[in-house]
mmCIF file of C-alpha atoms and ligand atoms in Angstrom:
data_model
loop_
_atom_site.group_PDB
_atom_site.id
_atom_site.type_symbol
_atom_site.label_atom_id
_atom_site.label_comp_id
_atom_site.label_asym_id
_atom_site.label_seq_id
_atom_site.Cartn_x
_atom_site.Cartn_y
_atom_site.Cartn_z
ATOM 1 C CA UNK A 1 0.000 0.000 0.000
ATOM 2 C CA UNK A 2 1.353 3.464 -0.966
ATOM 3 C CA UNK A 3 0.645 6.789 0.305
ATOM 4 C CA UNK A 4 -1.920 7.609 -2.286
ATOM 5 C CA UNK A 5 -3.520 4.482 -1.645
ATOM 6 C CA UNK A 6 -3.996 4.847 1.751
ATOM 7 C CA UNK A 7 -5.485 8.745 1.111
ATOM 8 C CA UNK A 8 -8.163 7.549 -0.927
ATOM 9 C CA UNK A 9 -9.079 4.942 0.972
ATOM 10 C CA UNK A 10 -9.420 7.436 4.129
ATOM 11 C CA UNK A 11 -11.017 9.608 1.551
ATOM 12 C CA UNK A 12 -13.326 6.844 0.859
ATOM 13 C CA UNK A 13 -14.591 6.212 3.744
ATOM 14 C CA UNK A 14 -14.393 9.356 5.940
ATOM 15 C CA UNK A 15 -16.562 12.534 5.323
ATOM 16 C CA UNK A 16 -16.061 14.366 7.787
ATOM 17 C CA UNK A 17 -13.593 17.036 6.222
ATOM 18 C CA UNK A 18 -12.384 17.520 9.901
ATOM 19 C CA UNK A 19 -11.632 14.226 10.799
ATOM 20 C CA UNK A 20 -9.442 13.941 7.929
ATOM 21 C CA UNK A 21 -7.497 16.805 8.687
ATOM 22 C CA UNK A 22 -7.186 14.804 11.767
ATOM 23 C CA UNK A 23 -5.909 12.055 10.752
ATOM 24 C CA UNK A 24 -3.124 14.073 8.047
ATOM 25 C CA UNK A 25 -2.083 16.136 11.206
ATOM 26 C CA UNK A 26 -1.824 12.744 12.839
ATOM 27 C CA UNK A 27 0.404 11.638 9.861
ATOM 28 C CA UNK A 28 2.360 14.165 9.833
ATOM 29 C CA UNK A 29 3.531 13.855 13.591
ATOM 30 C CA UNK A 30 4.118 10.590 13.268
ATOM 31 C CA UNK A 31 6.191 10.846 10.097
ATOM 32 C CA UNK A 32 8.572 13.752 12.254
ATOM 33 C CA UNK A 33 8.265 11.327 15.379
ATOM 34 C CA UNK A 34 9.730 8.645 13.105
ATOM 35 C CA UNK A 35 12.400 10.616 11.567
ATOM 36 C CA UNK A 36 13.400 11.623 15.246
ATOM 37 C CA UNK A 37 12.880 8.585 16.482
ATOM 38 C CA UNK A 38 15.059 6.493 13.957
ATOM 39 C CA UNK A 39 12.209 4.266 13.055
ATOM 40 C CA UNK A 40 9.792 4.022 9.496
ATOM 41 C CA UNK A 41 8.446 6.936 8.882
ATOM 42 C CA UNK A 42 6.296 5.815 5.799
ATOM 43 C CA UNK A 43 5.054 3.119 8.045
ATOM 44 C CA UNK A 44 4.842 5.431 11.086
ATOM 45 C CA UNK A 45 2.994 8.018 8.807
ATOM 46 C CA UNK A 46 0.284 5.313 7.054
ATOM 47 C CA UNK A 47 -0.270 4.572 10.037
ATOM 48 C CA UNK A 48 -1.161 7.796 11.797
ATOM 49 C CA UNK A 49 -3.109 8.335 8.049
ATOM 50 C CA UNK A 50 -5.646 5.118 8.721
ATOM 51 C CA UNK A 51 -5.992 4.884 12.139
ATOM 52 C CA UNK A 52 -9.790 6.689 12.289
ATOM 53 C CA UNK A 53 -10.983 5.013 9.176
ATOM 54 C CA UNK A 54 -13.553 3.740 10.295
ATOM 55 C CA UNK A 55 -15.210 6.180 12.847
ATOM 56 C CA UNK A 56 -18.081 6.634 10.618
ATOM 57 C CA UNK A 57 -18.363 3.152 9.882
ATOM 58 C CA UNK A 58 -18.788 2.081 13.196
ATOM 59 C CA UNK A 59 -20.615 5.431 13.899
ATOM 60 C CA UNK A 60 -19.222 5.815 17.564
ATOM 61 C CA UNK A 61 -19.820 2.416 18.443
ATOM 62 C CA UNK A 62 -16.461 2.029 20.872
ATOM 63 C CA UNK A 63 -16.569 -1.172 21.103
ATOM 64 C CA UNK A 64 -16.113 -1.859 17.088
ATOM 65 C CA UNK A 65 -14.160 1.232 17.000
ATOM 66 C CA UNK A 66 -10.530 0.449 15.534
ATOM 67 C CA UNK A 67 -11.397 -3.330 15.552
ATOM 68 C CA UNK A 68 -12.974 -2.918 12.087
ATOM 69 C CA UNK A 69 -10.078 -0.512 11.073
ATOM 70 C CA UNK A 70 -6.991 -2.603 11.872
ATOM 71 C CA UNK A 71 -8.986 -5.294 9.820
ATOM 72 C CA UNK A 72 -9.781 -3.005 6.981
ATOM 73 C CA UNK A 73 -6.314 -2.054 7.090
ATOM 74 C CA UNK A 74 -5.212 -5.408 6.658
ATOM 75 C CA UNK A 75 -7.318 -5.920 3.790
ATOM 76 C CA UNK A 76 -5.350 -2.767 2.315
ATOM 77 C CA UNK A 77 -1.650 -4.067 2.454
ATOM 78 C CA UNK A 78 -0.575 -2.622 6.259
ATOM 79 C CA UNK A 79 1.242 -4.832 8.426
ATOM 80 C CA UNK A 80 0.519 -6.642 11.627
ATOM 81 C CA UNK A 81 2.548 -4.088 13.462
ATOM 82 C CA UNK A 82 0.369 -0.710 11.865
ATOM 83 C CA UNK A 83 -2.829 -3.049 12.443
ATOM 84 C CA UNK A 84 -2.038 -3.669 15.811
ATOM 85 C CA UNK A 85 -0.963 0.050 16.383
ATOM 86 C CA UNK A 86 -4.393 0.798 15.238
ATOM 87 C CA UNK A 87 -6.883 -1.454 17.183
ATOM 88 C CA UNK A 88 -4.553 -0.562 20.580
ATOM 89 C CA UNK A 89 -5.391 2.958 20.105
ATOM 90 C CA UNK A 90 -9.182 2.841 21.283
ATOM 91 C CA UNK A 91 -8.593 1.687 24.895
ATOM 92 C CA UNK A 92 -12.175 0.165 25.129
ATOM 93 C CA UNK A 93 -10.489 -2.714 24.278
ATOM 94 C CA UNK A 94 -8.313 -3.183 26.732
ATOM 95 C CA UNK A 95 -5.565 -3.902 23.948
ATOM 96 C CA UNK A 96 -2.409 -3.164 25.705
ATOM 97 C CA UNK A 97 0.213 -1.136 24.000
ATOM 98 C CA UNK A 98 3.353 -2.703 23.156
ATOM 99 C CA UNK A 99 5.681 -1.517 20.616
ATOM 100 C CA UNK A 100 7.060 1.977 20.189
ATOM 101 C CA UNK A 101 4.428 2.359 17.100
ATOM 102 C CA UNK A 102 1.760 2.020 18.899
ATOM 103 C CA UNK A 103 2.519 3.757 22.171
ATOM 104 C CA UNK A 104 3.424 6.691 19.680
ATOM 105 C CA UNK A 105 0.043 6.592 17.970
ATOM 106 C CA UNK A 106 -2.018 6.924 21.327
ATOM 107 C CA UNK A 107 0.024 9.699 22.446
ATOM 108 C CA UNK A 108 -0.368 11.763 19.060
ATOM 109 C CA UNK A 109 -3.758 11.108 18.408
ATOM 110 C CA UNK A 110 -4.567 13.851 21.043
ATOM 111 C CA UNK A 111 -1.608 16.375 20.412
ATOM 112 C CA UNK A 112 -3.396 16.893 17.005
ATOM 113 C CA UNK A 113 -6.690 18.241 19.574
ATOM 114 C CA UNK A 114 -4.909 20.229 21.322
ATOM 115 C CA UNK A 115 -2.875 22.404 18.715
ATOM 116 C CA UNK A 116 -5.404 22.320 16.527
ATOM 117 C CA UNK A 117 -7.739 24.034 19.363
ATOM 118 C CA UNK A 118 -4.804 26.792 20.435
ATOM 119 C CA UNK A 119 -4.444 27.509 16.615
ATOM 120 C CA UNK A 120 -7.545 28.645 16.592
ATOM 121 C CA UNK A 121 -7.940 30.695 19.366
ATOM 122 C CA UNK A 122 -5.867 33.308 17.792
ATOM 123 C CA UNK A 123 -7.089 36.096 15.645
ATOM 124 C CA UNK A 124 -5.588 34.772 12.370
ATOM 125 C CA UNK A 125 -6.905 30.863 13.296
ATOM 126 C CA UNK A 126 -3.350 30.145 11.453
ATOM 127 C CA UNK A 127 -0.740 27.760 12.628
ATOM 128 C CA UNK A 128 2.228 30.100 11.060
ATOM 129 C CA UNK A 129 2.501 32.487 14.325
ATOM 130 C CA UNK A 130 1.635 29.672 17.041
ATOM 131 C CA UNK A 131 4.235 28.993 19.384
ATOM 132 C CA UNK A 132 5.322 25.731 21.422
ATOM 133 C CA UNK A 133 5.499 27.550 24.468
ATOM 134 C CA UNK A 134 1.881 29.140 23.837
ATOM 135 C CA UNK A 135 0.530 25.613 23.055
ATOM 136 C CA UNK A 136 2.411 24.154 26.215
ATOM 137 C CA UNK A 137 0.822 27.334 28.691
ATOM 138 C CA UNK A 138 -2.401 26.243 27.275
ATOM 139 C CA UNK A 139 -1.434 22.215 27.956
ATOM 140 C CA UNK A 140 -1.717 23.136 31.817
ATOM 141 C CA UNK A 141 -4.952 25.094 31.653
ATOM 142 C CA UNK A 142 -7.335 21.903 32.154
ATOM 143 C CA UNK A 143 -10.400 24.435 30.911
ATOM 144 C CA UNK A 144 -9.167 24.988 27.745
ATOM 145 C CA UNK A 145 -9.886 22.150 25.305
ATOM 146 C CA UNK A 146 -11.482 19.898 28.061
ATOM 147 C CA UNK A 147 -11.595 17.127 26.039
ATOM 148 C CA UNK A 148 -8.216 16.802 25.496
ATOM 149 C CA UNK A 149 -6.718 13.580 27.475
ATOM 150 C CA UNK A 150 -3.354 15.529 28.856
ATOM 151 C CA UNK A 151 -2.963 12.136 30.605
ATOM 152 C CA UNK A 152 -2.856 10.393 26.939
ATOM 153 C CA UNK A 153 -0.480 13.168 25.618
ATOM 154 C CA UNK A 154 2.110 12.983 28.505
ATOM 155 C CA UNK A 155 2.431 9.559 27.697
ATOM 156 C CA UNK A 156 5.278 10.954 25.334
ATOM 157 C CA UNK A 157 7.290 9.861 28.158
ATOM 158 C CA UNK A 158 6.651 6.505 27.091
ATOM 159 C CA UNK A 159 8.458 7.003 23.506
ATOM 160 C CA UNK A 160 11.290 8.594 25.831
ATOM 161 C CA UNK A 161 10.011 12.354 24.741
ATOM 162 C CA UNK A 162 9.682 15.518 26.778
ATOM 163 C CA UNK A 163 6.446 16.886 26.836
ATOM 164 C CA UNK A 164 8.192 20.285 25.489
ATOM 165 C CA UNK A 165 9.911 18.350 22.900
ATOM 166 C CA UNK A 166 6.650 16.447 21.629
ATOM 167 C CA UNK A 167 4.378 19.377 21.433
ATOM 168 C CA UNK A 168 7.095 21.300 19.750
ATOM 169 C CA UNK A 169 7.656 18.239 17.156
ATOM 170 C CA UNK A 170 3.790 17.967 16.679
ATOM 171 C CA UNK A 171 3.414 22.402 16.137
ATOM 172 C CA UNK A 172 6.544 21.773 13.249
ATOM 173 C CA UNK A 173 5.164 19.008 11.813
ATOM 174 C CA UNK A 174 1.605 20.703 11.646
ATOM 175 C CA UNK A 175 3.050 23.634 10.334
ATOM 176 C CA UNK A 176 4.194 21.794 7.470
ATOM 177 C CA UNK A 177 0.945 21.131 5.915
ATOM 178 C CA UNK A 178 -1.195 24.257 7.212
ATOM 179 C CA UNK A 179 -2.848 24.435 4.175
ATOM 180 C CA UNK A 180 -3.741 20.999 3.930
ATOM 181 C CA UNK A 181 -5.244 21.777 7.609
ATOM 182 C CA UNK A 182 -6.601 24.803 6.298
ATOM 183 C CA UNK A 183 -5.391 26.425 9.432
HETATM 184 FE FE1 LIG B 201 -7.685 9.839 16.141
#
């Protein structure tokens, strides 16, 4: 499975415009986690690509939630490893996390949530003037962007990563394809 494969079957199946800028701002962090990490970064990145693809196919049923998608995966070319990566990431489960991939997966998937949310807070709504430290200020306010686990974020540690390093990583890397974000 290439790149372009993967995008149109996310394409494909998503339609929720925002939940596939989701999952290309997850790509993109885990491509620059990959490349700082030493590790695949096209398998790192297809698999931060995939990993919601079937939210609306399982329409927020938890307990199918990223069961059907490591299995569509599959049926797409990924490997055992992005599969697994990808049904570990809903918790519901009970899956636990075991390699690096997937331990870097959970801790993205939330990152994207957070900067997302601090981008647009400002007048602009752009990524281009956001800084780390803004992003990180706004990390320890639990008010802003309830939703977003900080728990599952901090678990950077578990990828050996400094919270300041990881949400400065995940700002770069989401920078890099602002317009694709349309932020
Ligand atoms: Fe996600």
């Amino acid at each position: 499975m290439n790149r372009k494969e993967a995008l149109n079957s996310v394409k494909a199946n998503v339609e929720d415009k925002n939940l596939v800028k989701h999952m290309l701002a997850t790509e993109a962090i885990m491509r620059a986690l990959a490349k700082r990490l030493g590790e695949d970064g096209e398998e790192w990145g297809l698999t931060g690509l995939l990993h919601d693809i079937d939210v609306e196919l399982t329409a927020g049923d938890m307990s199918s939630h990223s069961k059907l998608g490591a299995d569509l995966v599959k049926e797409l070319g990924a490997s055992e490893t992005m599969a697994h990566a990808i049904l570990s990431h809903n918790e519901a489960h009970g899956i636990p996390r075991e390699t690096k991939l997937d331990k870097a997966l959970f801790c993205v998937d939330p990152l994207t949530g957070l900067i997302t949310a601090a981008a647009l807070v400002r007048p602009d709504k752009k990524l281009a003037g956001l800084e780390a430290k803004s992003i990180i200020k706004k990390f320890k306010q639990k008010s802003f962007a309830a939703g977003v686990s900080r728990e599952q974020i901090s678990l950077c540690s578990e990828i050996e990563l400094e919270l300041g390093e990881f949400i400065e990583l995940g700002l770069r890397a989401m920078q890099g394809i602002a317009d694709d974000l349309g932020l």
